[in-house]
mmCIF file of C-alpha atoms in Angstrom:
data_model
loop_
_atom_site.group_PDB
_atom_site.id
_atom_site.type_symbol
_atom_site.label_atom_id
_atom_site.label_comp_id
_atom_site.label_asym_id
_atom_site.label_seq_id
_atom_site.Cartn_x
_atom_site.Cartn_y
_atom_site.Cartn_z
ATOM 1 C CA MET A 1 161.989 131.525 41.137
ATOM 2 C CA SER A 2 159.522 128.731 41.798
ATOM 3 C CA VAL A 3 162.197 126.938 43.914
ATOM 4 C CA GLN A 4 163.056 129.959 45.772
ATOM 5 C CA LYS A 5 159.378 130.564 46.669
ATOM 6 C CA THR A 6 158.821 126.953 47.472
ATOM 7 C CA LEU A 7 161.483 126.663 50.036
ATOM 8 C CA PRO A 8 160.320 129.499 52.451
ATOM 9 C CA GLU A 9 156.776 128.191 52.152
ATOM 10 C CA ALA A 10 157.790 124.802 53.143
ATOM 11 C CA GLY A 11 159.900 126.168 55.981
ATOM 12 C CA ARG A 12 156.833 128.173 57.244
ATOM 13 C CA GLY A 13 154.604 125.044 56.978
ATOM 14 C CA TRP A 14 157.131 123.160 58.970
ATOM 15 C CA GLN A 15 157.025 125.977 61.663
ATOM 16 C CA ARG A 16 153.250 125.853 61.829
ATOM 17 C CA GLY A 17 153.209 122.011 61.995
ATOM 18 C CA GLY A 18 155.748 122.072 64.837
ATOM 19 C CA ALA A 19 153.879 124.845 66.688
ATOM 20 C CA GLN A 20 150.531 122.848 66.340
ATOM 21 C CA ALA A 21 152.238 119.710 67.632
ATOM 22 C CA MET A 22 153.642 121.566 70.669
ATOM 23 C CA ARG A 23 150.255 122.983 71.326
ATOM 24 C CA ARG A 24 148.655 119.459 71.246
ATOM 25 C CA ARG A 25 151.364 118.140 73.598
ATOM 26 C CA LEU A 26 150.682 121.224 76.055
ATOM 27 C CA VAL A 27 146.782 120.501 75.869
ATOM 28 C CA GLU A 28 147.343 116.755 76.453
ATOM 29 C CA ARG A 29 149.689 117.381 79.427
ATOM 30 C CA LEU A 30 147.159 119.926 80.838
ATOM 31 C CA VAL A 31 144.303 117.546 80.394
ATOM 32 C CA SER A 32 146.134 114.651 81.897
ATOM 33 C CA MET A 33 147.184 116.723 84.878
ATOM 34 C CA LEU A 34 143.574 117.796 85.495
ATOM 35 C CA CYS A 35 142.350 114.259 85.268
ATOM 36 C CA ASN A 36 145.043 113.053 87.945
ATOM 37 C CA ILE A 37 143.989 116.019 90.195
ATOM 38 C CA ALA A 38 140.362 115.112 89.896
ATOM 39 C CA THR A 39 141.184 111.328 90.584
ATOM 40 C CA VAL A 40 143.185 112.396 93.730
ATOM 41 C CA ILE A 41 140.419 114.468 94.894
ATOM 42 C CA VAL A 42 137.876 111.694 94.686
ATOM 43 C CA LEU A 43 140.091 109.238 96.291
ATOM 44 C CA PHE A 44 140.806 111.606 99.142
ATOM 45 C CA VAL A 45 136.984 112.198 99.729
ATOM 46 C CA LEU A 46 136.241 108.595 99.465
ATOM 47 C CA PHE A 47 139.095 107.625 101.939
ATOM 48 C CA SER A 48 138.119 110.451 104.252
ATOM 49 C CA ILE A 49 134.588 109.095 104.418
ATOM 50 C CA LEU A 50 135.705 105.523 105.033
ATOM 51 C CA TRP A 51 138.349 106.774 107.667
ATOM 52 C CA THR A 52 135.705 108.915 109.570
ATOM 53 C CA LEU A 53 133.295 106.027 109.593
ATOM 54 C CA VAL A 54 135.848 103.453 110.857
ATOM 55 C CA THR A 55 137.355 105.745 113.565
ATOM 56 C CA ARG A 56 133.913 106.821 114.835
ATOM 57 C CA GLY A 57 131.906 103.753 114.177
ATOM 58 C CA ALA A 58 134.317 101.013 115.248
ATOM 59 C CA ALA A 59 134.130 102.219 118.947
ATOM 60 C CA GLY A 60 130.476 101.015 119.174
ATOM 61 C CA LEU A 61 131.212 97.505 117.766
ATOM 62 C CA SER A 62 130.630 94.911 120.403
ATOM 63 C CA LEU A 63 128.666 91.689 121.072
ATOM 64 C CA ASN A 64 125.839 93.873 122.437
ATOM 65 C CA THR A 65 125.625 95.662 119.211
ATOM 66 C CA PHE A 66 124.588 92.258 117.390
ATOM 67 C CA LEU A 67 122.754 90.592 120.224
ATOM 68 C CA HIS A 68 120.514 93.369 121.829
ATOM 69 C CA SER A 69 117.854 95.421 120.389
ATOM 70 C CA THR A 70 117.789 99.317 120.544
ATOM 71 C CA GLY A 71 116.930 100.650 124.024
ATOM 72 C CA ALA A 72 116.683 103.567 126.194
ATOM 73 C CA PRO A 73 119.728 105.979 126.725
ATOM 74 C CA GLY A 74 122.389 104.456 128.977
ATOM 75 C CA SER A 75 120.650 100.901 128.903
ATOM 76 C CA GLY A 76 123.460 99.281 126.744
ATOM 77 C CA GLY A 77 121.120 98.605 123.903
ATOM 78 C CA GLY A 78 122.532 97.325 120.529
ATOM 79 C CA LEU A 79 121.294 97.200 116.880
ATOM 80 C CA ALA A 80 120.123 93.721 116.451
ATOM 81 C CA ASN A 81 116.534 94.652 115.570
ATOM 82 C CA ALA A 82 117.666 97.427 113.139
ATOM 83 C CA ILE A 83 120.152 94.864 111.387
ATOM 84 C CA ALA A 84 117.640 92.235 110.960
ATOM 85 C CA GLY A 85 115.053 94.753 109.771
ATOM 86 C CA SER A 86 117.281 96.269 107.223
ATOM 87 C CA CYS A 87 118.385 92.788 105.967
ATOM 88 C CA GLU A 88 114.848 91.730 105.749
ATOM 89 C CA GLN A 89 113.439 94.693 103.970
ATOM 90 C CA THR A 90 116.426 95.154 101.578
ATOM 91 C CA GLY A 91 116.577 91.532 100.739
ATOM 92 C CA LEU A 92 113.024 91.258 99.897
ATOM 93 C CA ALA A 93 113.171 94.304 97.893
ATOM 94 C CA ALA A 94 115.907 92.857 95.970
ATOM 95 C CA LEU A 95 114.138 89.637 95.397
ATOM 96 C CA ILE A 96 110.999 91.544 94.176
ATOM 97 C CA GLY A 97 112.902 94.038 92.055
ATOM 98 C CA THR A 98 115.586 91.948 90.362
ATOM 99 C CA PRO A 99 113.291 89.673 88.275
ATOM 100 C CA VAL A 100 110.789 92.390 87.640
ATOM 101 C CA GLY A 101 113.587 94.808 86.410
ATOM 102 C CA MET A 102 115.430 92.230 84.479
ATOM 103 C CA MET A 103 112.233 91.023 82.565
ATOM 104 C CA THR A 104 111.313 94.587 81.857
ATOM 105 C CA GLY A 105 114.835 95.435 80.584
ATOM 106 C CA ILE A 106 114.670 92.064 78.436
ATOM 107 C CA TYR A 107 111.273 93.141 76.883
ATOM 108 C CA LEU A 108 112.566 96.584 75.968
ATOM 109 C CA SER A 109 115.695 95.335 74.531
ATOM 110 C CA GLU A 110 114.757 92.117 72.776
ATOM 111 C CA PHE A 111 111.052 92.215 72.174
ATOM 112 C CA GLY A 112 109.678 95.797 72.386
ATOM 113 C CA GLN A 113 109.524 97.810 69.178
ATOM 114 C CA ASP A 114 109.492 101.613 69.121
ATOM 115 C CA GLY A 115 105.851 101.827 69.964
ATOM 116 C CA ARG A 116 103.784 103.868 72.307
ATOM 117 C CA VAL A 117 103.875 101.204 75.046
ATOM 118 C CA VAL A 118 107.649 100.840 74.940
ATOM 119 C CA GLN A 119 108.174 104.597 75.048
ATOM 120 C CA LEU A 120 105.872 104.926 77.920
ATOM 121 C CA VAL A 121 107.515 102.090 79.923
ATOM 122 C CA ARG A 122 111.013 103.634 79.158
ATOM 123 C CA PHE A 123 109.825 107.191 80.210
ATOM 124 C CA VAL A 124 108.302 105.904 83.366
ATOM 125 C CA SER A 125 111.624 103.942 84.257
ATOM 126 C CA ASP A 126 113.709 107.005 83.509
ATOM 127 C CA MET A 127 111.391 109.124 85.532
ATOM 128 C CA LEU A 128 111.627 106.938 88.467
ATOM 129 C CA LEU A 129 115.451 106.979 88.354
ATOM 130 C CA SER A 130 115.526 110.556 89.241
ATOM 131 C CA VAL A 131 112.368 110.951 91.460
ATOM 132 C CA PRO A 132 113.000 111.898 95.198
ATOM 133 C CA SER A 133 112.711 108.868 97.363
ATOM 134 C CA ILE A 134 110.513 110.674 99.801
ATOM 135 C CA LEU A 135 107.721 110.800 97.093
ATOM 136 C CA VAL A 136 108.011 106.971 96.688
ATOM 137 C CA GLY A 137 107.469 106.763 100.451
ATOM 138 C CA LEU A 138 104.416 108.956 100.349
ATOM 139 C CA PHE A 139 103.114 107.044 97.375
ATOM 140 C CA ILE A 140 103.455 103.671 99.225
ATOM 141 C CA TYR A 141 101.950 105.378 102.426
ATOM 142 C CA LEU A 142 98.721 106.393 100.490
ATOM 143 C CA ILE A 143 98.191 103.076 98.806
ATOM 144 C CA VAL A 144 99.396 100.561 101.654
ATOM 145 C CA VAL A 145 99.870 102.283 104.976
ATOM 146 C CA GLU A 146 96.751 104.425 105.098
ATOM 147 C CA PRO A 147 94.221 101.848 103.892
ATOM 148 C CA ALA A 148 95.758 99.256 106.382
ATOM 149 C CA GLY A 149 95.618 101.836 109.163
ATOM 150 C CA HIS A 150 99.275 101.171 110.455
ATOM 151 C CA PHE A 151 102.904 101.122 109.385
ATOM 152 C CA SER A 152 104.427 97.887 108.245
ATOM 153 C CA GLY A 153 107.714 96.149 107.166
ATOM 154 C CA MET A 154 105.858 95.154 103.713
ATOM 155 C CA ALA A 155 105.128 98.756 103.109
ATOM 156 C CA GLY A 156 108.916 99.545 103.588
ATOM 157 C CA THR A 157 109.736 96.600 101.362
ATOM 158 C CA LEU A 158 107.643 97.934 98.637
ATOM 159 C CA SER A 159 108.935 101.366 98.776
ATOM 160 C CA LEU A 160 112.447 99.837 98.400
ATOM 161 C CA ALA A 161 111.492 97.737 95.499
ATOM 162 C CA VAL A 162 110.083 100.726 93.781
ATOM 163 C CA LEU A 163 113.372 102.360 93.901
ATOM 164 C CA PHE A 164 115.195 99.306 92.959
ATOM 165 C CA ILE A 165 113.359 98.272 89.864
ATOM 166 C CA PRO A 166 114.158 101.220 87.452
ATOM 167 C CA ILE A 167 117.980 100.966 88.004
ATOM 168 C CA VAL A 168 117.895 97.274 86.927
ATOM 169 C CA VAL A 169 115.592 98.042 84.137
ATOM 170 C CA ARG A 170 117.963 100.593 82.718
ATOM 171 C CA THR A 171 121.150 98.611 83.267
ATOM 172 C CA THR A 172 119.645 95.314 81.694
ATOM 173 C CA GLU A 173 118.376 97.202 78.692
ATOM 174 C CA ASP A 174 121.579 98.922 77.877
ATOM 175 C CA MET A 175 123.809 95.954 78.573
ATOM 176 C CA LEU A 176 121.751 93.724 76.321
ATOM 177 C CA ARG A 177 121.970 96.306 73.564
ATOM 178 C CA LEU A 178 125.765 96.095 73.769
ATOM 179 C CA VAL A 179 125.662 92.409 72.929
ATOM 180 C CA PRO A 180 126.903 92.113 69.220
ATOM 181 C CA ARG A 181 124.216 91.329 66.816
ATOM 182 C CA ALA A 182 126.489 88.557 65.375
ATOM 183 C CA MET A 183 126.306 86.380 68.419
ATOM 184 C CA ARG A 184 122.398 86.543 68.173
ATOM 185 C CA GLU A 185 122.454 85.557 64.621
ATOM 186 C CA ALA A 186 124.987 82.846 65.138
ATOM 187 C CA ALA A 187 122.766 81.186 67.741
ATOM 188 C CA TYR A 188 119.793 81.553 65.591
ATOM 189 C CA ALA A 189 121.516 80.020 62.711
ATOM 190 C CA LEU A 190 122.290 76.910 64.880
ATOM 191 C CA GLY A 191 118.537 76.595 65.296
ATOM 192 C CA ALA A 192 118.103 77.835 68.864
ATOM 193 C CA PRO A 193 114.819 79.359 69.844
ATOM 194 C CA GLY A 194 114.629 83.092 70.948
ATOM 195 C CA TRP A 195 114.192 82.357 74.710
ATOM 196 C CA ARG A 196 117.238 80.166 74.444
ATOM 197 C CA VAL A 197 119.331 82.644 72.699
ATOM 198 C CA ILE A 198 118.378 85.340 75.340
ATOM 199 C CA LEU A 199 119.121 83.226 78.307
ATOM 200 C CA GLY A 200 122.031 81.297 76.944
ATOM 201 C CA VAL A 201 123.746 83.909 74.913
ATOM 202 C CA CYS A 202 122.501 87.504 75.590
ATOM 203 C CA LEU A 203 122.190 87.279 79.381
ATOM 204 C CA ARG A 204 125.514 85.198 79.649
ATOM 205 C CA ALA A 205 127.201 87.870 77.701
ATOM 206 C CA ALA A 206 125.780 90.873 79.570
ATOM 207 C CA ARG A 207 125.940 89.362 83.179
ATOM 208 C CA GLY A 208 128.754 91.416 84.354
ATOM 209 C CA GLY A 209 127.004 94.657 83.482
ATOM 210 C CA ILE A 210 123.631 93.549 84.831
ATOM 211 C CA MET A 211 125.197 92.446 88.104
ATOM 212 C CA THR A 212 126.808 95.815 88.355
ATOM 213 C CA GLY A 213 123.373 97.362 88.022
ATOM 214 C CA ILE A 214 121.844 95.234 90.587
ATOM 215 C CA LEU A 215 124.639 96.034 93.018
ATOM 216 C CA LEU A 216 124.204 99.683 92.419
ATOM 217 C CA ALA A 217 120.542 99.372 93.049
ATOM 218 C CA LEU A 218 121.267 97.527 96.183
ATOM 219 C CA ALA A 219 123.634 100.185 97.402
ATOM 220 C CA ARG A 220 121.064 102.780 96.842
ATOM 221 C CA ILE A 221 118.213 101.251 98.786
ATOM 222 C CA SER A 222 120.545 100.189 101.630
ATOM 223 C CA GLY A 223 120.776 103.733 102.988
ATOM 224 C CA GLU A 224 117.412 105.087 101.976
ATOM 225 C CA THR A 225 115.725 106.658 104.964
ATOM 226 C CA ALA A 226 112.891 108.938 103.698
ATOM 227 C CA PRO A 227 110.719 106.146 102.248
ATOM 228 C CA LEU A 228 110.965 104.061 105.332
ATOM 229 C CA LEU A 229 109.929 106.924 107.554
ATOM 230 C CA PHE A 230 106.552 106.826 105.706
ATOM 231 C CA THR A 231 106.146 103.142 105.512
ATOM 232 C CA SER A 232 107.936 100.913 108.151
ATOM 233 C CA LEU A 233 108.667 103.870 110.496
ATOM 234 C CA GLY A 234 110.876 101.842 112.904
ATOM 235 C CA ASN A 235 110.442 99.703 116.064
ATOM 236 C CA LEU A 236 112.552 99.876 119.278
ATOM 237 C CA ASN A 237 111.588 96.142 119.984
ATOM 238 C CA TRP A 238 112.475 92.919 118.061
ATOM 239 C CA SER A 239 110.194 92.411 115.302
ATOM 240 C CA THR A 240 110.465 90.560 111.934
ATOM 241 C CA SER A 241 106.858 90.556 111.067
ATOM 242 C CA LEU A 242 106.094 92.231 107.651
ATOM 243 C CA GLY A 243 102.696 93.205 109.060
ATOM 244 C CA ALA A 244 104.091 95.343 111.934
ATOM 245 C CA PRO A 245 106.375 98.386 112.154
ATOM 246 C CA MET A 246 110.045 97.211 111.496
ATOM 247 C CA ALA A 247 113.244 98.889 112.712
ATOM 248 C CA SER A 248 116.203 99.519 110.206
ATOM 249 C CA LEU A 249 119.609 100.954 110.336
ATOM 250 C CA PRO A 250 118.898 104.091 108.107
ATOM 251 C CA VAL A 251 115.937 105.085 110.202
ATOM 252 C CA THR A 252 118.142 104.402 113.438
ATOM 253 C CA ILE A 253 120.888 106.689 112.050
ATOM 254 C CA TYR A 254 118.073 109.422 111.405
ATOM 255 C CA GLN A 255 116.790 109.087 114.957
ATOM 256 C CA TYR A 256 120.157 108.651 116.926
ATOM 257 C CA ALA A 257 122.341 111.097 115.048
ATOM 258 C CA GLY A 258 120.902 114.333 116.366
ATOM 259 C CA SER A 259 120.390 112.918 119.802
ATOM 260 C CA ALA A 260 121.714 114.599 122.937
ATOM 261 C CA TYR A 261 122.812 111.211 124.348
ATOM 262 C CA ASP A 262 126.316 110.131 123.627
ATOM 263 C CA ASP A 263 125.602 106.400 123.371
ATOM 264 C CA TRP A 264 122.838 107.012 120.819
ATOM 265 C CA VAL A 265 125.229 109.239 118.667
ATOM 266 C CA GLN A 266 127.846 106.380 118.899
ATOM 267 C CA MET A 267 125.120 103.959 117.645
ATOM 268 C CA ALA A 268 124.320 106.062 114.749
ATOM 269 C CA TRP A 269 127.981 106.119 113.639
ATOM 270 C CA THR A 270 128.166 102.241 114.128
ATOM 271 C CA SER A 271 124.965 101.940 112.042
ATOM 272 C CA ALA A 272 126.575 103.958 109.257
ATOM 273 C CA LEU A 273 129.747 101.852 109.390
ATOM 274 C CA LEU A 274 127.721 98.618 109.241
ATOM 275 C CA ILE A 275 125.793 99.697 106.209
ATOM 276 C CA THR A 276 129.015 100.642 104.410
ATOM 277 C CA VAL A 277 130.779 97.509 105.206
ATOM 278 C CA ALA A 278 127.850 95.432 104.078
ATOM 279 C CA VAL A 279 127.559 97.235 100.654
ATOM 280 C CA LEU A 280 131.378 96.853 100.176
ATOM 281 C CA ALA A 281 131.384 93.067 101.098
ATOM 282 C CA THR A 282 128.362 92.479 98.824
ATOM 283 C CA ASN A 283 130.361 94.139 95.882
ATOM 284 C CA ILE A 284 133.440 92.259 96.671
ATOM 285 C CA LEU A 285 131.836 88.816 96.871
ATOM 286 C CA ALA A 286 129.809 89.439 93.885
ATOM 287 C CA ARG A 287 132.693 90.385 91.689
ATOM 288 C CA TRP A 288 134.603 87.348 93.073
ATOM 289 C CA TRP A 289 131.774 85.117 91.977
ATOM 290 C CA LEU A 290 131.637 86.503 88.488
ATOM 291 C CA THR A 291 135.477 86.334 88.127
ATOM 292 C CA ARG A 292 135.366 82.782 89.386
ATOM 293 C CA ASN A 293 132.553 81.601 87.120
ATOM 294 C CA GLY A 294 134.040 83.583 84.075
ATOM 295 C CA SER A 295 137.438 81.921 84.543
ATOM 296 C CA ALA A 296 135.897 78.512 84.891
ATOM 297 C CA GLN A 297 133.998 78.816 81.642
#
């Protein structure tokens, strides 16, 4: 009797197991299909944006674009002053924000304890990650532009640096926390001082992720317009002085995109293309440099 009862129960158990396995396979296929569809949608949107920028922006590329400053409609002006202003403000913001952000991230990861100061710094950094950029522009306007009585490239640089720093802080802290504890302990066991362990072991192991954070921060500030409208404002003439209003590609796009003049609209598309190409080229060069140095070691 026990054998007669056991066999039907085993059969039902096998049927339930087979049904569950089939259900898992169906769910797996459904999820894989949804992931593939999402990937195709993202790639389609990305390549659509790039195709639009190339087809509309490439028509405005010429020697005048890189040699002449912006001018009146129909004057054949270029984007030389805007290119120089964007490179200067973005580059200086990166030079200011990279060491400040990395040192803050190192402190939060390696030296800071779970105290009030650390929690306050982390809270402020997280808040700046999501704060609207226009608020940063208004803040720099109040503390720099208004007391000075005029717009300036330095004010634009500071506003971009404020947006740059929190991204580097969070990336540096997160990447250093991912470094295995055993690597630190091995370095300490060999008699290395704390600063040497951080520079020679932790930062070396996390440099790929930290570089990614720096590139993300650079990509964000490269296209920011709102903070520059309240700080450097823009300049139709050639100017590289940090104490005077300075042109930039994002502000040029803002001013020219809605214009009634076809040549100004064309310059707006060309400016957008130049920003995109510059960000992509920076990412490719940085990845190539990291890969080359990594393989060399």
